[in-house]
Amino acid sequence: MTVSATVLPGARAGKRARPAATPGRAGPHPLMAAPALAFFSVFALLPLGGVAVLSLMKWDGIADPAWTGLGNWAAALGDPATYHALWLSVQVMAASWLFQTPVSLLLGVLTAGRGRYRAVLGVLYFLPLLLSSAAIAIAFKALLDPNFGMSRAFGASWLAQDWLGDPTLALYVVIFVIGWQFMPFHTLLYQAGVRQIPAQLYEAAQIDGAGPVRQFFHITLPQLRYTIVTSSTLMLVGSLTYFDLVFVLTGGGPGNATRFLPLDMYLNGFSNNDMGRASTLAVLLVVAGLALSLGLARFARFSRGSQQDGA
């Protein structure tokens, strides 16, 4: 028995026919986005434009601004301290991602279960998310004090180190405290993502004899790929905004060991009274954040297209 295939006129080989438009299902009217665009323009684009203009001026925050053109940019880009602050920001970005992502992913998978003890653990894990950055910094600063902190409380000699006074230790302490504060948020993202995975996938894997480890790597991780991209975007771009916790915890010290780019921007503007230089660093932060977020979004679209082509 032979079945003949009917080819539609104008259809090309290798291309799918475009589905016909459904009547009565037009998209939302563009005017519905007007309030959000107006809000974004007034509170985001307008201040950003002002900062960009201010980066071309010399201003101490009191006297009238004086036009300097690209003088602030030449000074900032020619100063080794700017590249040191940028390198520290990159280090914190990479270390935070390597530290927070695996831990928050595993905690999200753990707390996604329905057991009562998991609900209790979930509440305990989310407590740091409810505290302010300043309170967390003050608490850790007291705990890590070599004179009356944890070393005196527990009598452990290895805890009696100058955690925030050693340039090498201070950076890792800041990365740890940042991870301790923000891991609950990313845990919540992964928990929600795991709960959206169909249970039938795990039931079929159990029938085939797959254990928990194989289910994690062959079902959970592939199903969480977009959640991982979202969490990574928020984590990496958010690393460019760490200021209050670092300012209270170390103040950028010892020396310049923890003087990240946002903190360098603040100190230039309000300690050195150089608002033009601070505005230049602010524009650099915005450009870096936009480039990073757009790059991650492009990578997500590329990986989605590659998966659809291979399907």
PDB file of C-alpha atoms in Angstrom:
ATOM      1  CA  MET A   1       0.000   0.000   0.000  1.00  0.00           C
ATOM      2  CA  THR A   2       1.462   3.300  -1.125  1.00  0.00           C
ATOM      3  CA  VAL A   3       0.732   6.576   0.685  1.00  0.00           C
ATOM      4  CA  SER A   4       1.264   9.675  -1.390  1.00  0.00           C
ATOM      5  CA  ALA A   5       2.407  12.860   0.345  1.00  0.00           C
ATOM      6  CA  THR A   6       0.724  16.075  -0.655  1.00  0.00           C
ATOM      7  CA  VAL A   7       3.072  19.017  -0.918  1.00  0.00           C
ATOM      8  CA  LEU A   8       1.542  22.426  -0.337  1.00  0.00           C
ATOM      9  CA  PRO A   9       2.125  25.014  -3.048  1.00  0.00           C
ATOM     10  CA  GLY A  10       5.034  27.339  -2.276  1.00  0.00           C
ATOM     11  CA  ALA A  11       6.364  25.110   0.511  1.00  0.00           C
ATOM     12  CA  ARG A  12      10.112  24.589   0.470  1.00  0.00           C
ATOM     13  CA  ALA A  13      11.870  21.407   1.428  1.00  0.00           C
ATOM     14  CA  GLY A  14      13.516  21.454   4.811  1.00  0.00           C
ATOM     15  CA  LYS A  15      11.287  24.220   6.231  1.00  0.00           C
ATOM     16  CA  ARG A  16       8.233  23.862   8.389  1.00  0.00           C
ATOM     17  CA  ALA A  17       4.985  25.412   7.296  1.00  0.00           C
ATOM     18  CA  ARG A  18       4.139  28.471   9.362  1.00  0.00           C
ATOM     19  CA  PRO A  19       0.939  27.908  11.368  1.00  0.00           C
ATOM     20  CA  ALA A  20      -1.998  30.068  10.473  1.00  0.00           C
ATOM     21  CA  ALA A  21      -2.734  32.947  12.787  1.00  0.00           C
ATOM     22  CA  THR A  22      -5.560  32.346  15.222  1.00  0.00           C
ATOM     23  CA  PRO A  23      -8.259  35.005  14.866  1.00  0.00           C
ATOM     24  CA  GLY A  24      -9.091  37.000  17.972  1.00  0.00           C
ATOM     25  CA  ARG A  25      -5.768  36.313  19.753  1.00  0.00           C
ATOM     26  CA  ALA A  26      -3.800  39.460  19.036  1.00  0.00           C
ATOM     27  CA  GLY A  27      -1.071  40.433  21.468  1.00  0.00           C
ATOM     28  CA  PRO A  28      -1.426  43.182  24.075  1.00  0.00           C
ATOM     29  CA  HIS A  29      -1.578  46.747  22.862  1.00  0.00           C
ATOM     30  CA  PRO A  30       1.795  48.561  22.951  1.00  0.00           C
ATOM     31  CA  LEU A  31       0.280  51.372  25.016  1.00  0.00           C
ATOM     32  CA  MET A  32      -0.029  48.968  27.947  1.00  0.00           C
ATOM     33  CA  ALA A  33       3.758  49.161  28.333  1.00  0.00           C
ATOM     34  CA  ALA A  34       3.715  52.965  28.495  1.00  0.00           C
ATOM     35  CA  PRO A  35       3.488  53.271  32.334  1.00  0.00           C
ATOM     36  CA  ALA A  36       6.376  50.843  32.851  1.00  0.00           C
ATOM     37  CA  LEU A  37       8.476  52.581  30.188  1.00  0.00           C
ATOM     38  CA  ALA A  38       7.749  55.981  31.706  1.00  0.00           C
ATOM     39  CA  PHE A  39       8.699  54.736  35.177  1.00  0.00           C
ATOM     40  CA  PHE A  40      11.902  53.166  33.849  1.00  0.00           C
ATOM     41  CA  SER A  41      12.815  56.320  31.920  1.00  0.00           C
ATOM     42  CA  VAL A  42      12.319  58.661  34.872  1.00  0.00           C
ATOM     43  CA  PHE A  43      14.003  56.544  37.542  1.00  0.00           C
ATOM     44  CA  ALA A  44      16.649  54.698  35.481  1.00  0.00           C
ATOM     45  CA  LEU A  45      17.486  56.244  32.123  1.00  0.00           C
ATOM     46  CA  LEU A  46      17.328  59.876  33.262  1.00  0.00           C
ATOM     47  CA  PRO A  47      19.664  59.397  36.277  1.00  0.00           C
ATOM     48  CA  LEU A  48      21.978  57.290  34.135  1.00  0.00           C
ATOM     49  CA  GLY A  49      22.176  60.089  31.577  1.00  0.00           C
ATOM     50  CA  GLY A  50      22.954  62.556  34.354  1.00  0.00           C
ATOM     51  CA  VAL A  51      25.761  60.352  35.655  1.00  0.00           C
ATOM     52  CA  ALA A  52      27.165  59.992  32.131  1.00  0.00           C
ATOM     53  CA  VAL A  53      27.228  63.792  31.742  1.00  0.00           C
ATOM     54  CA  LEU A  54      28.738  64.209  35.205  1.00  0.00           C
ATOM     55  CA  SER A  55      31.552  61.814  34.272  1.00  0.00           C
ATOM     56  CA  LEU A  56      32.698  64.483  31.802  1.00  0.00           C
ATOM     57  CA  MET A  57      32.948  67.159  34.504  1.00  0.00           C
ATOM     58  CA  LYS A  58      35.145  68.030  37.451  1.00  0.00           C
ATOM     59  CA  TRP A  59      33.017  68.372  40.584  1.00  0.00           C
ATOM     60  CA  ASP A  60      33.756  68.106  44.284  1.00  0.00           C
ATOM     61  CA  GLY A  61      30.092  67.911  45.270  1.00  0.00           C
ATOM     62  CA  ILE A  62      29.954  71.528  46.512  1.00  0.00           C
ATOM     63  CA  ALA A  63      31.181  73.993  43.894  1.00  0.00           C
ATOM     64  CA  ASP A  64      29.815  74.328  40.382  1.00  0.00           C
ATOM     65  CA  PRO A  65      30.790  71.507  38.003  1.00  0.00           C
ATOM     66  CA  ALA A  66      33.483  72.348  35.456  1.00  0.00           C
ATOM     67  CA  TRP A  67      33.687  70.704  32.055  1.00  0.00           C
ATOM     68  CA  THR A  68      36.756  68.467  31.630  1.00  0.00           C
ATOM     69  CA  GLY A  69      35.731  66.312  28.685  1.00  0.00           C
ATOM     70  CA  LEU A  70      37.416  62.926  28.804  1.00  0.00           C
ATOM     71  CA  GLY A  71      39.789  63.936  31.587  1.00  0.00           C
ATOM     72  CA  ASN A  72      38.056  61.786  34.197  1.00  0.00           C
ATOM     73  CA  TRP A  73      38.044  58.818  31.842  1.00  0.00           C
ATOM     74  CA  ALA A  74      41.744  59.201  31.084  1.00  0.00           C
ATOM     75  CA  ALA A  75      42.541  59.464  34.804  1.00  0.00           C
ATOM     76  CA  ALA A  76      40.390  56.468  35.732  1.00  0.00           C
ATOM     77  CA  LEU A  77      41.557  54.220  32.914  1.00  0.00           C
ATOM     78  CA  GLY A  78      45.173  55.222  33.480  1.00  0.00           C
ATOM     79  CA  ASP A  79      45.116  54.536  37.228  1.00  0.00           C
ATOM     80  CA  PRO A  80      46.302  51.064  38.315  1.00  0.00           C
ATOM     81  CA  ALA A  81      43.935  51.278  41.297  1.00  0.00           C
ATOM     82  CA  THR A  82      40.966  51.095  38.902  1.00  0.00           C
ATOM     83  CA  TYR A  83      42.234  47.886  37.329  1.00  0.00           C
ATOM     84  CA  HIS A  84      42.995  46.473  40.774  1.00  0.00           C
ATOM     85  CA  ALA A  85      39.422  47.175  41.887  1.00  0.00           C
ATOM     86  CA  LEU A  86      38.106  45.674  38.640  1.00  0.00           C
ATOM     87  CA  TRP A  87      40.239  42.564  39.082  1.00  0.00           C
ATOM     88  CA  LEU A  88      38.992  42.153  42.648  1.00  0.00           C
ATOM     89  CA  SER A  89      35.411  42.423  41.380  1.00  0.00           C
ATOM     90  CA  VAL A  90      36.090  39.718  38.798  1.00  0.00           C
ATOM     91  CA  GLN A  91      37.616  37.498  41.492  1.00  0.00           C
ATOM     92  CA  VAL A  92      34.602  37.947  43.755  1.00  0.00           C
ATOM     93  CA  MET A  93      32.281  37.306  40.823  1.00  0.00           C
ATOM     94  CA  ALA A  94      33.961  34.024  39.864  1.00  0.00           C
ATOM     95  CA  ALA A  95      34.500  32.806  43.430  1.00  0.00           C
ATOM     96  CA  SER A  96      30.928  33.667  44.435  1.00  0.00           C
ATOM     97  CA  TRP A  97      29.549  31.711  41.496  1.00  0.00           C
ATOM     98  CA  LEU A  98      31.777  28.693  42.187  1.00  0.00           C
ATOM     99  CA  PHE A  99      30.859  28.770  45.882  1.00  0.00           C
ATOM    100  CA  GLN A 100      27.167  29.641  45.786  1.00  0.00           C
ATOM    101  CA  THR A 101      25.935  27.703  42.756  1.00  0.00           C
ATOM    102  CA  PRO A 102      26.710  24.105  43.850  1.00  0.00           C
ATOM    103  CA  VAL A 103      25.659  24.698  47.458  1.00  0.00           C
ATOM    104  CA  SER A 104      22.411  26.506  46.622  1.00  0.00           C
ATOM    105  CA  LEU A 105      21.608  23.907  43.952  1.00  0.00           C
ATOM    106  CA  LEU A 106      22.008  21.027  46.386  1.00  0.00           C
ATOM    107  CA  LEU A 107      20.086  22.861  49.107  1.00  0.00           C
ATOM    108  CA  GLY A 108      17.308  23.632  46.624  1.00  0.00           C
ATOM    109  CA  VAL A 109      17.034  19.963  45.663  1.00  0.00           C
ATOM    110  CA  LEU A 110      17.041  18.960  49.343  1.00  0.00           C
ATOM    111  CA  THR A 111      14.366  21.431  50.461  1.00  0.00           C
ATOM    112  CA  ALA A 112      12.139  20.678  47.458  1.00  0.00           C
ATOM    113  CA  GLY A 113      11.015  17.450  49.131  1.00  0.00           C
ATOM    114  CA  ARG A 114       7.782  17.139  51.055  1.00  0.00           C
ATOM    115  CA  GLY A 115       9.197  15.826  54.349  1.00  0.00           C
ATOM    116  CA  ARG A 116       8.532  17.795  57.514  1.00  0.00           C
ATOM    117  CA  TYR A 117      12.213  17.969  58.452  1.00  0.00           C
ATOM    118  CA  ARG A 118      12.970  19.457  55.036  1.00  0.00           C
ATOM    119  CA  ALA A 119      10.454  22.231  55.659  1.00  0.00           C
ATOM    120  CA  VAL A 120      12.162  23.006  58.974  1.00  0.00           C
ATOM    121  CA  LEU A 121      15.571  23.019  57.306  1.00  0.00           C
ATOM    122  CA  GLY A 122      14.196  25.272  54.570  1.00  0.00           C
ATOM    123  CA  VAL A 123      13.120  27.833  57.169  1.00  0.00           C
ATOM    124  CA  LEU A 124      16.546  27.735  58.821  1.00  0.00           C
ATOM    125  CA  TYR A 125      18.358  28.089  55.493  1.00  0.00           C
ATOM    126  CA  PHE A 126      16.300  31.141  54.533  1.00  0.00           C
ATOM    127  CA  LEU A 127      16.968  33.086  57.743  1.00  0.00           C
ATOM    128  CA  PRO A 128      20.042  34.979  56.370  1.00  0.00           C
ATOM    129  CA  LEU A 129      17.841  36.337  53.602  1.00  0.00           C
ATOM    130  CA  LEU A 130      15.777  38.224  56.204  1.00  0.00           C
ATOM    131  CA  LEU A 131      18.736  40.078  57.721  1.00  0.00           C
ATOM    132  CA  SER A 132      20.191  43.348  56.501  1.00  0.00           C
ATOM    133  CA  SER A 133      23.680  43.461  55.037  1.00  0.00           C
ATOM    134  CA  ALA A 134      24.858  45.916  57.698  1.00  0.00           C
ATOM    135  CA  ALA A 135      23.655  43.662  60.529  1.00  0.00           C
ATOM    136  CA  ILE A 136      25.356  40.635  58.966  1.00  0.00           C
ATOM    137  CA  ALA A 137      28.616  42.550  58.543  1.00  0.00           C
ATOM    138  CA  ILE A 138      28.585  43.770  62.166  1.00  0.00           C
ATOM    139  CA  ALA A 139      27.848  40.251  63.437  1.00  0.00           C
ATOM    140  CA  PHE A 140      30.647  38.619  61.451  1.00  0.00           C
ATOM    141  CA  LYS A 141      33.047  41.410  62.341  1.00  0.00           C
ATOM    142  CA  ALA A 142      32.456  40.656  66.019  1.00  0.00           C
ATOM    143  CA  LEU A 143      32.630  36.877  65.538  1.00  0.00           C
ATOM    144  CA  LEU A 144      35.930  37.078  63.660  1.00  0.00           C
ATOM    145  CA  ASP A 145      37.618  39.458  66.074  1.00  0.00           C
ATOM    146  CA  PRO A 146      40.848  37.754  67.220  1.00  0.00           C
ATOM    147  CA  ASN A 147      40.560  39.190  70.753  1.00  0.00           C
ATOM    148  CA  PHE A 148      36.995  38.409  71.851  1.00  0.00           C
ATOM    149  CA  GLY A 149      35.355  36.581  68.935  1.00  0.00           C
ATOM    150  CA  MET A 150      34.880  32.878  68.244  1.00  0.00           C
ATOM    151  CA  SER A 151      38.451  32.065  69.288  1.00  0.00           C
ATOM    152  CA  ARG A 152      37.781  33.228  72.841  1.00  0.00           C
ATOM    153  CA  ALA A 153      34.314  31.637  72.951  1.00  0.00           C
ATOM    154  CA  PHE A 154      35.354  28.165  71.759  1.00  0.00           C
ATOM    155  CA  GLY A 155      38.949  28.194  72.938  1.00  0.00           C
ATOM    156  CA  ALA A 156      40.207  27.178  69.478  1.00  0.00           C
ATOM    157  CA  SER A 157      43.653  28.582  68.745  1.00  0.00           C
ATOM    158  CA  TRP A 158      43.270  28.278  64.963  1.00  0.00           C
ATOM    159  CA  LEU A 159      40.322  30.677  65.128  1.00  0.00           C
ATOM    160  CA  ALA A 160      42.501  33.344  66.746  1.00  0.00           C
ATOM    161  CA  GLN A 161      43.642  34.771  63.447  1.00  0.00           C
ATOM    162  CA  ASP A 162      43.359  38.279  62.131  1.00  0.00           C
ATOM    163  CA  TRP A 163      40.713  37.259  59.602  1.00  0.00           C
ATOM    164  CA  LEU A 164      39.913  40.797  58.491  1.00  0.00           C
ATOM    165  CA  GLY A 165      43.424  42.200  58.920  1.00  0.00           C
ATOM    166  CA  ASP A 166      45.249  39.731  56.683  1.00  0.00           C
ATOM    167  CA  PRO A 167      44.992  40.825  53.013  1.00  0.00           C
ATOM    168  CA  THR A 168      44.754  37.213  51.810  1.00  0.00           C
ATOM    169  CA  LEU A 169      42.244  36.020  54.402  1.00  0.00           C
ATOM    170  CA  ALA A 170      40.074  39.136  54.221  1.00  0.00           C
ATOM    171  CA  LEU A 171      39.122  38.541  50.582  1.00  0.00           C
ATOM    172  CA  TYR A 172      38.026  34.958  51.237  1.00  0.00           C
ATOM    173  CA  VAL A 173      36.137  35.998  54.363  1.00  0.00           C
ATOM    174  CA  VAL A 174      34.196  38.573  52.349  1.00  0.00           C
ATOM    175  CA  ILE A 175      33.383  35.976  49.674  1.00  0.00           C
ATOM    176  CA  PHE A 176      32.173  33.556  52.363  1.00  0.00           C
ATOM    177  CA  VAL A 177      29.968  36.153  54.065  1.00  0.00           C
ATOM    178  CA  ILE A 178      28.484  37.223  50.721  1.00  0.00           C
ATOM    179  CA  GLY A 179      27.686  33.603  49.908  1.00  0.00           C
ATOM    180  CA  TRP A 180      26.199  33.031  53.368  1.00  0.00           C
ATOM    181  CA  GLN A 181      23.850  35.960  52.847  1.00  0.00           C
ATOM    182  CA  PHE A 182      22.699  35.356  49.279  1.00  0.00           C
ATOM    183  CA  MET A 183      22.667  31.560  48.973  1.00  0.00           C
ATOM    184  CA  PRO A 184      19.131  31.356  50.448  1.00  0.00           C
ATOM    185  CA  PHE A 185      17.768  33.429  47.558  1.00  0.00           C
ATOM    186  CA  HIS A 186      19.283  31.146  44.931  1.00  0.00           C
ATOM    187  CA  THR A 187      18.231  28.108  46.956  1.00  0.00           C
ATOM    188  CA  LEU A 188      14.676  29.381  46.689  1.00  0.00           C
ATOM    189  CA  LEU A 189      15.021  29.635  42.911  1.00  0.00           C
ATOM    190  CA  TYR A 190      16.284  26.063  42.607  1.00  0.00           C
ATOM    191  CA  GLN A 191      13.644  24.790  44.998  1.00  0.00           C
ATOM    192  CA  ALA A 192      10.909  26.279  42.820  1.00  0.00           C
ATOM    193  CA  GLY A 193      12.573  24.867  39.702  1.00  0.00           C
ATOM    194  CA  VAL A 194      12.790  21.338  41.116  1.00  0.00           C
ATOM    195  CA  ARG A 195       9.140  21.394  42.122  1.00  0.00           C
ATOM    196  CA  GLN A 196       8.191  22.180  38.512  1.00  0.00           C
ATOM    197  CA  ILE A 197       9.844  19.000  37.194  1.00  0.00           C
ATOM    198  CA  PRO A 198       7.178  16.379  36.341  1.00  0.00           C
ATOM    199  CA  ALA A 199       7.168  13.498  38.814  1.00  0.00           C
ATOM    200  CA  GLN A 200       6.611  11.045  35.946  1.00  0.00           C
ATOM    201  CA  LEU A 201      10.239  11.513  34.888  1.00  0.00           C
ATOM    202  CA  TYR A 202      11.506  10.284  38.236  1.00  0.00           C
ATOM    203  CA  GLU A 203       8.994   7.425  38.318  1.00  0.00           C
ATOM    204  CA  ALA A 204      10.116   6.243  34.891  1.00  0.00           C
ATOM    205  CA  ALA A 205      13.769   6.496  35.967  1.00  0.00           C
ATOM    206  CA  GLN A 206      13.067   4.397  39.077  1.00  0.00           C
ATOM    207  CA  ILE A 207      11.395   1.754  36.945  1.00  0.00           C
ATOM    208  CA  ASP A 208      14.507   1.650  34.748  1.00  0.00           C
ATOM    209  CA  GLY A 209      16.635   1.140  37.866  1.00  0.00           C
ATOM    210  CA  ALA A 210      18.225   4.604  38.066  1.00  0.00           C
ATOM    211  CA  GLY A 211      19.375   5.615  41.537  1.00  0.00           C
ATOM    212  CA  PRO A 212      19.266   9.101  43.118  1.00  0.00           C
ATOM    213  CA  VAL A 213      22.655  10.122  41.714  1.00  0.00           C
ATOM    214  CA  ARG A 214      21.777   9.164  38.133  1.00  0.00           C
ATOM    215  CA  GLN A 215      18.384  10.861  38.489  1.00  0.00           C
ATOM    216  CA  PHE A 216      20.116  14.041  39.644  1.00  0.00           C
ATOM    217  CA  PHE A 217      22.548  14.178  36.729  1.00  0.00           C
ATOM    218  CA  HIS A 218      20.201  12.899  33.999  1.00  0.00           C
ATOM    219  CA  ILE A 219      16.888  14.496  35.050  1.00  0.00           C
ATOM    220  CA  THR A 220      17.282  17.240  37.638  1.00  0.00           C
ATOM    221  CA  LEU A 221      20.256  19.084  36.154  1.00  0.00           C
ATOM    222  CA  PRO A 222      18.982  19.093  32.524  1.00  0.00           C
ATOM    223  CA  GLN A 223      15.552  20.265  33.673  1.00  0.00           C
ATOM    224  CA  LEU A 224      17.113  23.092  35.703  1.00  0.00           C
ATOM    225  CA  ARG A 225      19.274  24.495  32.902  1.00  0.00           C
ATOM    226  CA  TYR A 226      17.221  27.682  32.505  1.00  0.00           C
ATOM    227  CA  THR A 227      17.017  28.126  36.272  1.00  0.00           C
ATOM    228  CA  ILE A 228      20.803  27.838  36.413  1.00  0.00           C
ATOM    229  CA  VAL A 229      21.129  30.518  33.729  1.00  0.00           C
ATOM    230  CA  THR A 230      18.721  32.813  35.592  1.00  0.00           C
ATOM    231  CA  SER A 231      20.438  32.276  38.934  1.00  0.00           C
ATOM    232  CA  SER A 232      23.880  32.757  37.385  1.00  0.00           C
ATOM    233  CA  THR A 233      22.801  36.005  35.720  1.00  0.00           C
ATOM    234  CA  LEU A 234      21.464  37.432  38.986  1.00  0.00           C
ATOM    235  CA  MET A 235      24.519  36.210  40.869  1.00  0.00           C
ATOM    236  CA  LEU A 236      27.161  37.511  38.467  1.00  0.00           C
ATOM    237  CA  VAL A 237      25.520  40.861  37.758  1.00  0.00           C
ATOM    238  CA  GLY A 238      24.731  41.257  41.457  1.00  0.00           C
ATOM    239  CA  SER A 239      28.430  40.776  42.226  1.00  0.00           C
ATOM    240  CA  LEU A 240      29.013  44.187  40.659  1.00  0.00           C
ATOM    241  CA  THR A 241      26.830  45.867  43.291  1.00  0.00           C
ATOM    242  CA  TYR A 242      28.335  44.564  46.546  1.00  0.00           C
ATOM    243  CA  PHE A 243      28.936  47.653  48.643  1.00  0.00           C
ATOM    244  CA  ASP A 244      27.194  47.916  52.019  1.00  0.00           C
ATOM    245  CA  LEU A 245      28.344  44.566  53.404  1.00  0.00           C
ATOM    246  CA  VAL A 246      31.961  45.133  52.326  1.00  0.00           C
ATOM    247  CA  PHE A 247      31.938  48.745  53.527  1.00  0.00           C
ATOM    248  CA  VAL A 248      30.831  47.781  57.041  1.00  0.00           C
ATOM    249  CA  LEU A 249      32.883  44.576  57.237  1.00  0.00           C
ATOM    250  CA  THR A 250      36.295  45.752  55.994  1.00  0.00           C
ATOM    251  CA  GLY A 251      35.931  49.286  54.614  1.00  0.00           C
ATOM    252  CA  GLY A 252      37.953  48.152  51.610  1.00  0.00           C
ATOM    253  CA  GLY A 253      40.930  47.079  53.710  1.00  0.00           C
ATOM    254  CA  PRO A 254      43.329  46.007  54.808  1.00  0.00           C
ATOM    255  CA  GLY A 255      44.971  48.405  52.402  1.00  0.00           C
ATOM    256  CA  ASN A 256      43.098  47.882  49.139  1.00  0.00           C
ATOM    257  CA  ALA A 257      42.639  44.111  49.545  1.00  0.00           C
ATOM    258  CA  THR A 258      38.821  44.300  49.421  1.00  0.00           C
ATOM    259  CA  ARG A 259      38.322  47.612  47.630  1.00  0.00           C
ATOM    260  CA  PHE A 260      35.988  46.372  44.917  1.00  0.00           C
ATOM    261  CA  LEU A 261      34.828  48.619  42.103  1.00  0.00           C
ATOM    262  CA  PRO A 262      31.525  49.723  43.757  1.00  0.00           C
ATOM    263  CA  LEU A 263      33.388  50.569  46.962  1.00  0.00           C
ATOM    264  CA  ASP A 264      36.104  52.348  44.987  1.00  0.00           C
ATOM    265  CA  MET A 265      33.381  54.421  43.330  1.00  0.00           C
ATOM    266  CA  TYR A 266      31.945  55.413  46.729  1.00  0.00           C
ATOM    267  CA  LEU A 267      35.307  56.267  48.272  1.00  0.00           C
ATOM    268  CA  ASN A 268      36.290  58.401  45.285  1.00  0.00           C
ATOM    269  CA  GLY A 269      33.037  60.308  45.414  1.00  0.00           C
ATOM    270  CA  PHE A 270      32.444  60.813  49.144  1.00  0.00           C
ATOM    271  CA  SER A 271      35.894  60.437  50.698  1.00  0.00           C
ATOM    272  CA  ASN A 272      38.022  62.067  48.008  1.00  0.00           C
ATOM    273  CA  ASN A 273      35.255  64.491  46.940  1.00  0.00           C
ATOM    274  CA  ASP A 274      35.763  63.593  43.287  1.00  0.00           C
ATOM    275  CA  MET A 275      32.260  63.094  41.946  1.00  0.00           C
ATOM    276  CA  GLY A 276      33.423  63.169  38.328  1.00  0.00           C
ATOM    277  CA  ARG A 277      35.785  60.221  38.885  1.00  0.00           C
ATOM    278  CA  ALA A 278      33.079  58.381  40.837  1.00  0.00           C
ATOM    279  CA  SER A 279      30.593  58.958  38.005  1.00  0.00           C
ATOM    280  CA  THR A 280      33.102  57.518  35.543  1.00  0.00           C
ATOM    281  CA  LEU A 281      33.384  54.350  37.640  1.00  0.00           C
ATOM    282  CA  ALA A 282      29.580  54.198  37.888  1.00  0.00           C
ATOM    283  CA  VAL A 283      29.271  54.257  34.102  1.00  0.00           C
ATOM    284  CA  LEU A 284      31.897  51.505  33.887  1.00  0.00           C
ATOM    285  CA  LEU A 285      29.845  49.405  36.307  1.00  0.00           C
ATOM    286  CA  VAL A 286      26.693  49.910  34.238  1.00  0.00           C
ATOM    287  CA  VAL A 287      28.476  48.978  31.009  1.00  0.00           C
ATOM    288  CA  ALA A 288      30.018  45.884  32.601  1.00  0.00           C
ATOM    289  CA  GLY A 289      26.674  44.787  34.044  1.00  0.00           C
ATOM    290  CA  LEU A 290      24.854  45.273  30.735  1.00  0.00           C
ATOM    291  CA  ALA A 291      27.540  43.430  28.782  1.00  0.00           C
ATOM    292  CA  LEU A 292      27.495  40.549  31.248  1.00  0.00           C
ATOM    293  CA  SER A 293      23.710  40.207  31.329  1.00  0.00           C
ATOM    294  CA  LEU A 294      23.403  40.456  27.530  1.00  0.00           C
ATOM    295  CA  GLY A 295      26.164  37.881  27.087  1.00  0.00           C
ATOM    296  CA  LEU A 296      24.444  35.431  29.436  1.00  0.00           C
ATOM    297  CA  ALA A 297      21.093  36.004  27.715  1.00  0.00           C
ATOM    298  CA  ARG A 298      22.693  35.364  24.339  1.00  0.00           C
ATOM    299  CA  PHE A 299      24.293  32.192  25.660  1.00  0.00           C
ATOM    300  CA  ALA A 300      20.926  31.023  26.978  1.00  0.00           C
ATOM    301  CA  ARG A 301      19.280  31.602  23.582  1.00  0.00           C
ATOM    302  CA  PHE A 302      22.153  29.825  21.825  1.00  0.00           C
ATOM    303  CA  SER A 303      21.945  26.772  24.078  1.00  0.00           C
ATOM    304  CA  ARG A 304      18.161  26.670  23.659  1.00  0.00           C
ATOM    305  CA  GLY A 305      18.469  26.816  19.867  1.00  0.00           C
ATOM    306  CA  SER A 306      21.164  24.126  19.863  1.00  0.00           C
ATOM    307  CA  GLN A 307      18.978  21.839  21.926  1.00  0.00           C
ATOM    308  CA  GLN A 308      15.977  22.361  19.645  1.00  0.00           C
ATOM    309  CA  ASP A 309      18.106  21.637  16.570  1.00  0.00           C
ATOM    310  CA  GLY A 310      19.370  18.436  18.128  1.00  0.00           C
ATOM    311  CA  ALA A 311      15.906  17.302  19.178  1.00  0.00           C
TER     312      ALA A 311
END
